[in-house]
mmCIF file of C-alpha atoms in Angstrom:
data_model
loop_
_atom_site.group_PDB
_atom_site.id
_atom_site.type_symbol
_atom_site.label_atom_id
_atom_site.label_comp_id
_atom_site.label_asym_id
_atom_site.label_seq_id
_atom_site.Cartn_x
_atom_site.Cartn_y
_atom_site.Cartn_z
ATOM 1 C CA MET A 1 177.958 -2.289 -23.941
ATOM 2 C CA ARG A 2 174.700 -0.320 -24.000
ATOM 3 C CA ARG A 3 171.569 -1.854 -25.467
ATOM 4 C CA PRO A 4 167.869 -0.952 -25.532
ATOM 5 C CA LEU A 5 165.157 -3.119 -23.991
ATOM 6 C CA ILE A 6 161.362 -3.265 -23.943
ATOM 7 C CA VAL A 7 159.850 -4.107 -20.537
ATOM 8 C CA PRO A 8 156.140 -5.031 -20.197
ATOM 9 C CA CYS A 9 154.294 -3.147 -17.441
ATOM 10 C CA GLU A 10 150.564 -3.561 -16.845
ATOM 11 C CA GLY A 11 149.706 -3.706 -20.546
ATOM 12 C CA ALA A 12 152.135 -0.948 -21.553
ATOM 13 C CA SER A 13 155.726 -1.088 -22.757
ATOM 14 C CA LEU A 14 158.568 0.596 -20.904
ATOM 15 C CA VAL A 15 161.544 1.526 -23.051
ATOM 16 C CA ALA A 16 164.760 0.936 -21.134
ATOM 17 C CA THR A 17 168.510 1.024 -21.588
ATOM 18 C CA LEU A 18 170.951 -1.431 -20.071
ATOM 19 C CA ASP A 19 174.652 -0.657 -19.708
ATOM 20 C CA GLU A 20 175.954 -4.191 -19.315
ATOM 21 C CA ALA A 21 178.832 -5.058 -16.991
ATOM 22 C CA ALA A 22 180.079 -8.071 -15.064
ATOM 23 C CA GLY A 23 179.683 -6.751 -11.509
ATOM 24 C CA ALA A 24 177.395 -8.322 -8.921
ATOM 25 C CA THR A 25 176.041 -4.965 -7.713
ATOM 26 C CA GLY A 26 173.808 -3.089 -10.142
ATOM 27 C CA LEU A 27 172.388 0.434 -10.211
ATOM 28 C CA LEU A 28 168.747 1.031 -11.158
ATOM 29 C CA ILE A 29 168.181 4.684 -12.114
ATOM 30 C CA VAL A 30 164.653 6.083 -11.854
ATOM 31 C CA SER A 31 164.067 9.418 -13.633
ATOM 32 C CA GLY A 32 162.326 12.229 -11.770
ATOM 33 C CA GLY A 33 159.354 14.264 -12.935
ATOM 34 C CA ASN A 34 158.746 13.849 -16.655
ATOM 35 C CA GLU A 35 162.436 13.492 -17.492
ATOM 36 C CA VAL A 36 163.431 10.766 -19.891
ATOM 37 C CA ARG A 37 165.934 8.110 -18.912
ATOM 38 C CA ALA A 38 168.913 10.181 -20.123
ATOM 39 C CA GLY A 39 168.256 12.583 -17.261
ATOM 40 C CA ALA A 40 168.787 16.336 -17.161
ATOM 41 C CA HIS A 41 171.634 17.387 -19.483
ATOM 42 C CA ARG A 42 172.177 13.659 -20.249
ATOM 43 C CA GLY A 43 173.573 13.332 -16.743
ATOM 44 C CA MET A 44 172.197 9.848 -16.083
ATOM 45 C CA ALA A 45 173.384 8.505 -19.431
ATOM 46 C CA LEU A 46 176.896 9.792 -18.746
ATOM 47 C CA LEU A 47 176.826 8.393 -15.207
ATOM 48 C CA ALA A 48 175.762 4.981 -16.512
ATOM 49 C CA ALA A 49 178.661 4.883 -18.959
ATOM 50 C CA LEU A 50 181.190 5.792 -16.260
ATOM 51 C CA LEU A 51 179.918 3.136 -13.852
ATOM 52 C CA ALA A 52 179.632 0.396 -16.481
ATOM 53 C CA ALA A 53 183.267 1.014 -17.425
ATOM 54 C CA ASP A 54 184.087 0.013 -13.837
ATOM 55 C CA ASP A 55 182.026 -3.189 -13.954
ATOM 56 C CA VAL A 56 178.783 -1.782 -12.505
ATOM 57 C CA PRO A 57 175.747 -2.688 -14.644
ATOM 58 C CA VAL A 58 173.238 0.167 -14.915
ATOM 59 C CA PHE A 59 169.566 0.036 -15.929
ATOM 60 C CA ARG A 60 167.568 3.147 -16.895
ATOM 61 C CA PHE A 61 163.986 3.381 -18.149
ATOM 62 C CA ASP A 62 161.171 5.741 -19.075
ATOM 63 C CA ARG A 63 158.147 5.529 -16.793
ATOM 64 C CA ARG A 64 154.767 4.852 -18.409
ATOM 65 C CA GLY A 65 153.609 7.862 -20.371
ATOM 66 C CA VAL A 66 157.057 9.475 -20.381
ATOM 67 C CA GLY A 67 159.600 9.618 -23.193
ATOM 68 C CA ASP A 68 159.533 6.539 -25.412
ATOM 69 C CA SER A 69 157.325 4.445 -23.113
ATOM 70 C CA GLY A 70 153.640 3.763 -23.716
ATOM 71 C CA GLY A 71 150.711 4.001 -21.354
ATOM 72 C CA ALA A 72 149.348 6.866 -19.274
ATOM 73 C CA ASN A 73 151.527 9.115 -17.157
ATOM 74 C CA GLY A 74 150.152 8.817 -13.629
ATOM 75 C CA GLY A 75 153.046 10.610 -11.920
ATOM 76 C CA TYR A 76 155.515 9.325 -9.380
ATOM 77 C CA ALA A 77 152.833 8.167 -6.929
ATOM 78 C CA SER A 78 151.618 5.539 -9.423
ATOM 79 C CA SER A 79 155.079 4.305 -10.442
ATOM 80 C CA ALA A 80 155.311 1.252 -8.161
ATOM 81 C CA PRO A 81 154.574 -1.190 -11.050
ATOM 82 C CA ASP A 82 157.115 0.582 -13.286
ATOM 83 C CA ILE A 83 159.901 0.317 -10.707
ATOM 84 C CA ALA A 84 159.061 -3.320 -9.939
ATOM 85 C CA ALA A 85 158.994 -4.250 -13.642
ATOM 86 C CA ALA A 86 162.307 -2.489 -14.297
ATOM 87 C CA ALA A 87 164.016 -4.119 -11.312
ATOM 88 C CA ALA A 88 162.803 -7.578 -12.325
ATOM 89 C CA ALA A 89 163.947 -7.064 -15.927
ATOM 90 C CA PHE A 90 167.335 -5.846 -14.727
ATOM 91 C CA ARG A 91 167.873 -8.999 -12.678
ATOM 92 C CA ARG A 92 166.749 -11.199 -15.577
ATOM 93 C CA GLU A 93 169.134 -9.522 -18.013
ATOM 94 C CA GLN A 94 172.056 -9.518 -15.578
ATOM 95 C CA PRO A 95 171.569 -12.714 -13.553
ATOM 96 C CA GLN A 96 174.910 -12.307 -11.766
ATOM 97 C CA ILE A 97 173.471 -9.387 -9.767
ATOM 98 C CA THR A 98 173.147 -10.186 -6.062
ATOM 99 C CA ARG A 99 172.627 -6.620 -4.815
ATOM 100 C CA LEU A 100 170.585 -3.833 -6.366
ATOM 101 C CA VAL A 101 170.978 -0.126 -5.543
ATOM 102 C CA GLY A 102 168.307 2.361 -6.607
ATOM 103 C CA PHE A 103 168.989 6.004 -7.432
ATOM 104 C CA GLY A 104 166.490 8.766 -8.124
ATOM 105 C CA ASN A 105 166.288 12.550 -7.887
ATOM 106 C CA CYS A 106 163.333 14.694 -6.786
ATOM 107 C CA ASP A 107 160.026 12.777 -6.957
ATOM 108 C CA ALA A 108 161.874 9.704 -8.275
ATOM 109 C CA ALA A 109 163.672 9.643 -4.919
ATOM 110 C CA THR A 110 160.316 9.720 -3.152
ATOM 111 C CA ALA A 111 158.976 6.952 -5.384
ATOM 112 C CA LEU A 112 162.009 4.771 -4.656
ATOM 113 C CA ALA A 113 161.623 5.359 -0.925
ATOM 114 C CA MET A 114 157.992 4.266 -1.018
ATOM 115 C CA PHE A 115 158.192 1.445 -3.580
ATOM 116 C CA GLY A 116 161.814 0.288 -3.676
ATOM 117 C CA ARG A 117 161.540 -2.334 -0.946
ATOM 118 C CA ALA A 118 158.667 -4.116 -2.693
ATOM 119 C CA ALA A 119 160.683 -4.100 -5.935
ATOM 120 C CA GLY A 120 163.547 -5.944 -4.243
ATOM 121 C CA ILE A 121 165.975 -3.014 -4.084
ATOM 122 C CA ASP A 122 168.652 -3.476 -1.410
ATOM 123 C CA ALA A 123 169.995 0.075 -0.941
ATOM 124 C CA LEU A 124 168.975 3.593 -1.948
ATOM 125 C CA VAL A 125 170.588 6.864 -3.022
ATOM 126 C CA LEU A 126 167.958 9.598 -2.958
ATOM 127 C CA GLY A 127 168.723 13.052 -4.325
ATOM 128 C CA ASN A 128 166.700 16.126 -3.281
ATOM 129 C CA PRO A 129 163.593 14.076 -2.417
ATOM 130 C CA TRP A 130 160.243 15.720 -3.055
ATOM 131 C CA LEU A 131 158.470 15.966 0.311
ATOM 132 C CA VAL A 132 155.991 18.768 -0.400
ATOM 133 C CA GLU A 133 152.451 17.923 -1.433
ATOM 134 C CA ARG A 134 151.295 19.319 -4.769
ATOM 135 C CA GLY A 135 148.905 22.236 -4.806
ATOM 136 C CA ALA A 136 151.124 24.835 -3.099
ATOM 137 C CA GLY A 137 150.592 27.288 -5.975
ATOM 138 C CA ASP A 138 153.474 29.159 -7.528
ATOM 139 C CA MET A 139 155.325 29.800 -4.250
ATOM 140 C CA PRO A 140 158.511 27.884 -3.312
ATOM 141 C CA PRO A 141 158.333 25.611 -0.238
ATOM 142 C CA PRO A 142 158.267 27.537 3.088
ATOM 143 C CA ALA A 143 161.701 26.208 4.126
ATOM 144 C CA ALA A 144 163.226 27.617 0.947
ATOM 145 C CA ILE A 145 161.558 31.001 1.525
ATOM 146 C CA ARG A 146 162.881 31.110 5.099
ATOM 147 C CA ALA A 147 166.416 30.420 3.886
ATOM 148 C CA ARG A 148 166.127 33.072 1.162
ATOM 149 C CA TYR A 149 164.897 35.789 3.536
ATOM 150 C CA ALA A 150 167.493 34.897 6.172
ATOM 151 C CA GLY A 151 170.247 35.454 3.605
ATOM 152 C CA ARG A 152 168.749 38.710 2.356
ATOM 153 C CA LEU A 153 168.145 40.234 5.797
ATOM 154 C CA ALA A 154 171.799 39.684 6.670
ATOM 155 C CA THR A 155 172.742 42.113 3.874
ATOM 156 C CA PRO A 156 172.583 45.894 4.612
ATOM 157 C CA ARG A 157 171.775 46.596 0.938
ATOM 158 C CA GLN A 158 168.547 44.617 1.245
ATOM 159 C CA TRP A 159 167.476 46.673 4.282
ATOM 160 C CA TRP A 160 168.093 49.843 2.267
ATOM 161 C CA ARG A 161 165.967 48.492 -0.604
ATOM 162 C CA LEU A 162 163.151 47.757 1.860
ATOM 163 C CA LEU A 163 163.290 51.177 3.533
ATOM 164 C CA SER A 164 163.538 53.041 0.228
ATOM 165 C CA GLY A 165 160.452 51.359 -1.220
ATOM 166 C CA GLN A 166 162.287 49.225 -3.813
ATOM 167 C CA VAL A 167 160.800 45.975 -2.490
ATOM 168 C CA ASP A 168 157.408 44.708 -3.665
ATOM 169 C CA LEU A 169 155.551 44.641 -0.329
ATOM 170 C CA ARG A 170 152.713 42.479 -1.690
ATOM 171 C CA LYS A 171 155.203 39.802 -2.720
ATOM 172 C CA LEU A 172 156.988 40.135 0.624
ATOM 173 C CA LEU A 173 153.754 39.653 2.579
ATOM 174 C CA LYS A 174 152.848 36.641 0.427
ATOM 175 C CA GLY A 175 156.201 35.081 1.262
ATOM 176 C CA LEU A 176 155.818 35.807 4.983
ATOM 177 C CA ARG A 177 152.384 34.179 5.003
ATOM 178 C CA SER A 178 153.935 31.101 3.394
ATOM 179 C CA ILE A 179 156.620 30.979 6.090
ATOM 180 C CA ALA A 180 153.900 30.992 8.740
ATOM 181 C CA ARG A 181 152.393 27.793 7.363
ATOM 182 C CA THR A 182 153.098 24.453 8.946
ATOM 183 C CA SER A 183 156.145 22.451 7.863
ATOM 184 C CA PRO A 184 155.908 20.587 4.519
ATOM 185 C CA GLN A 185 153.351 17.781 4.799
ATOM 186 C CA PRO A 186 154.686 15.543 7.572
ATOM 187 C CA SER A 187 152.462 12.726 6.313
ATOM 188 C CA LEU A 188 154.494 12.484 3.116
ATOM 189 C CA ALA A 189 157.765 12.733 5.025
ATOM 190 C CA ALA A 190 156.543 10.027 7.417
ATOM 191 C CA ARG A 191 155.712 7.723 4.496
ATOM 192 C CA PHE A 192 159.123 8.457 3.024
ATOM 193 C CA LEU A 193 160.920 7.517 6.254
ATOM 194 C CA ALA A 194 158.764 4.439 6.762
ATOM 195 C CA GLY A 195 159.751 3.276 3.292
ATOM 196 C CA VAL A 196 163.491 3.570 3.889
ATOM 197 C CA THR A 197 163.485 2.117 7.405
ATOM 198 C CA GLY A 198 165.673 -0.984 7.384
ATOM 199 C CA ILE A 199 167.263 -0.191 4.001
ATOM 200 C CA PRO A 200 170.733 1.408 3.756
ATOM 201 C CA THR A 201 169.896 4.887 2.457
ATOM 202 C CA THR A 202 171.963 7.884 1.407
ATOM 203 C CA ILE A 203 170.148 11.208 1.103
ATOM 204 C CA VAL A 204 171.974 13.634 -1.223
ATOM 205 C CA LEU A 205 170.996 17.294 -0.849
ATOM 206 C CA ALA A 206 171.985 20.320 -2.923
ATOM 207 C CA THR A 207 172.513 23.058 -0.338
ATOM 208 C CA GLY A 208 170.922 25.845 -2.400
ATOM 209 C CA ASP A 209 168.016 23.925 -3.958
ATOM 210 C CA SER A 210 164.498 24.756 -2.742
ATOM 211 C CA THR A 211 163.306 21.136 -2.943
ATOM 212 C CA ALA A 212 166.308 20.007 -0.883
ATOM 213 C CA LEU A 213 165.723 22.752 1.703
ATOM 214 C CA ALA A 214 162.115 21.622 2.072
ATOM 215 C CA ALA A 215 163.200 17.988 2.398
ATOM 216 C CA ARG A 216 165.741 18.842 5.089
ATOM 217 C CA ALA A 217 163.100 20.735 7.077
ATOM 218 C CA ALA A 218 160.551 17.921 6.724
ATOM 219 C CA LEU A 219 163.004 15.204 7.760
ATOM 220 C CA ARG A 220 164.202 17.212 10.748
ATOM 221 C CA SER A 221 160.628 17.308 12.026
ATOM 222 C CA LEU A 222 160.601 13.521 12.393
ATOM 223 C CA ARG A 223 162.690 11.044 14.324
ATOM 224 C CA PRO A 224 165.773 9.849 12.379
ATOM 225 C CA VAL A 225 165.816 6.266 11.161
ATOM 226 C CA PRO A 226 168.762 3.859 11.374
ATOM 227 C CA MET A 227 170.982 3.178 8.348
ATOM 228 C CA MET A 228 170.266 6.582 6.789
ATOM 229 C CA LYS A 229 172.987 9.144 6.176
ATOM 230 C CA THR A 230 173.002 12.544 4.486
ATOM 231 C CA VAL A 231 175.503 13.914 1.978
ATOM 232 C CA THR A 232 175.386 17.618 1.094
ATOM 233 C CA ILE A 233 176.712 19.094 -2.143
ATOM 234 C CA PRO A 234 177.368 22.869 -2.218
ATOM 235 C CA THR A 235 175.289 23.792 -5.257
ATOM 236 C CA ASP A 236 171.943 25.310 -6.192
ATOM 237 C CA SER A 237 171.585 22.941 -9.166
ATOM 238 C CA HIS A 238 168.601 20.680 -8.543
ATOM 239 C CA SER A 239 169.913 18.093 -11.027
ATOM 240 C CA PHE A 240 173.593 18.350 -9.980
ATOM 241 C CA ALA A 241 174.322 19.542 -13.501
ATOM 242 C CA ARG A 242 177.646 21.307 -12.974
ATOM 243 C CA THR A 243 180.853 19.309 -13.394
ATOM 244 C CA ASP A 244 181.816 19.406 -9.715
ATOM 245 C CA ASP A 245 178.241 18.598 -8.668
ATOM 246 C CA ALA A 246 178.084 15.571 -10.949
ATOM 247 C CA ALA A 247 181.420 14.304 -9.613
ATOM 248 C CA ALA A 248 180.214 14.657 -6.008
ATOM 249 C CA LEU A 249 176.967 12.837 -6.823
ATOM 250 C CA GLU A 250 178.915 10.080 -8.565
ATOM 251 C CA ALA A 251 181.123 9.707 -5.468
ATOM 252 C CA ALA A 252 178.056 9.336 -3.225
ATOM 253 C CA ILE A 253 176.583 6.701 -5.546
ATOM 254 C CA ARG A 254 179.876 4.813 -5.759
ATOM 255 C CA ALA A 255 180.063 4.743 -1.949
ATOM 256 C CA ALA A 256 176.582 3.230 -1.790
ATOM 257 C CA LEU A 257 177.452 0.680 -4.466
ATOM 258 C CA ALA A 258 180.520 -0.324 -2.443
ATOM 259 C CA GLY A 259 178.238 -1.007 0.499
#
């Protein structure tokens, strides 16, 4: 059974949805960016229904200033109170829960890594975590540019386009300058890893997504932490929108729920 809820959060009201079920392990879904709780292409709403049918209660909510919720939108970095309020409300509404798993994609994954422990979340599934500081302009992350050029330079047709003047050299030089920059903000990656240390964590990466490529590069630059594993899904869909992608994401979440 799905029902709406209102959750107080620092003087504002979060609008949430609870898919009730009898299980003792619950899933708290945190939306990324300015997405509403249904998720991209209603993916999170569909996922919640599938899990609740198998006795997994699922709680989704709109962050302050997003969707139906009140208050000011301060972005993922200010969402610690939102996540804590949602987790507490989830446990109140489903008191049989003894273990809480958090799932988020993109900057919601980063928020969960940094704030999930304080909210009482016991395990994490983090899709395509955002590990690049804002302010990089309109260019993709350097790791994504490197991967794109590596694929293109392996193709003879691309060499012919370059030699015949069909390639925009200004754009090419801009991309090469971006590649020469340092790896994506190790301070953010370090905070991310510090947050998940000691918590069972599954990182889910879309192999062709620029945010995921940047995350992989950033995490490789730091020492691995215990209890963290990585699952890759062969897709360029950032939100795992295709049918096969969604099924693979669901499988990774179900594995984390099973502990």
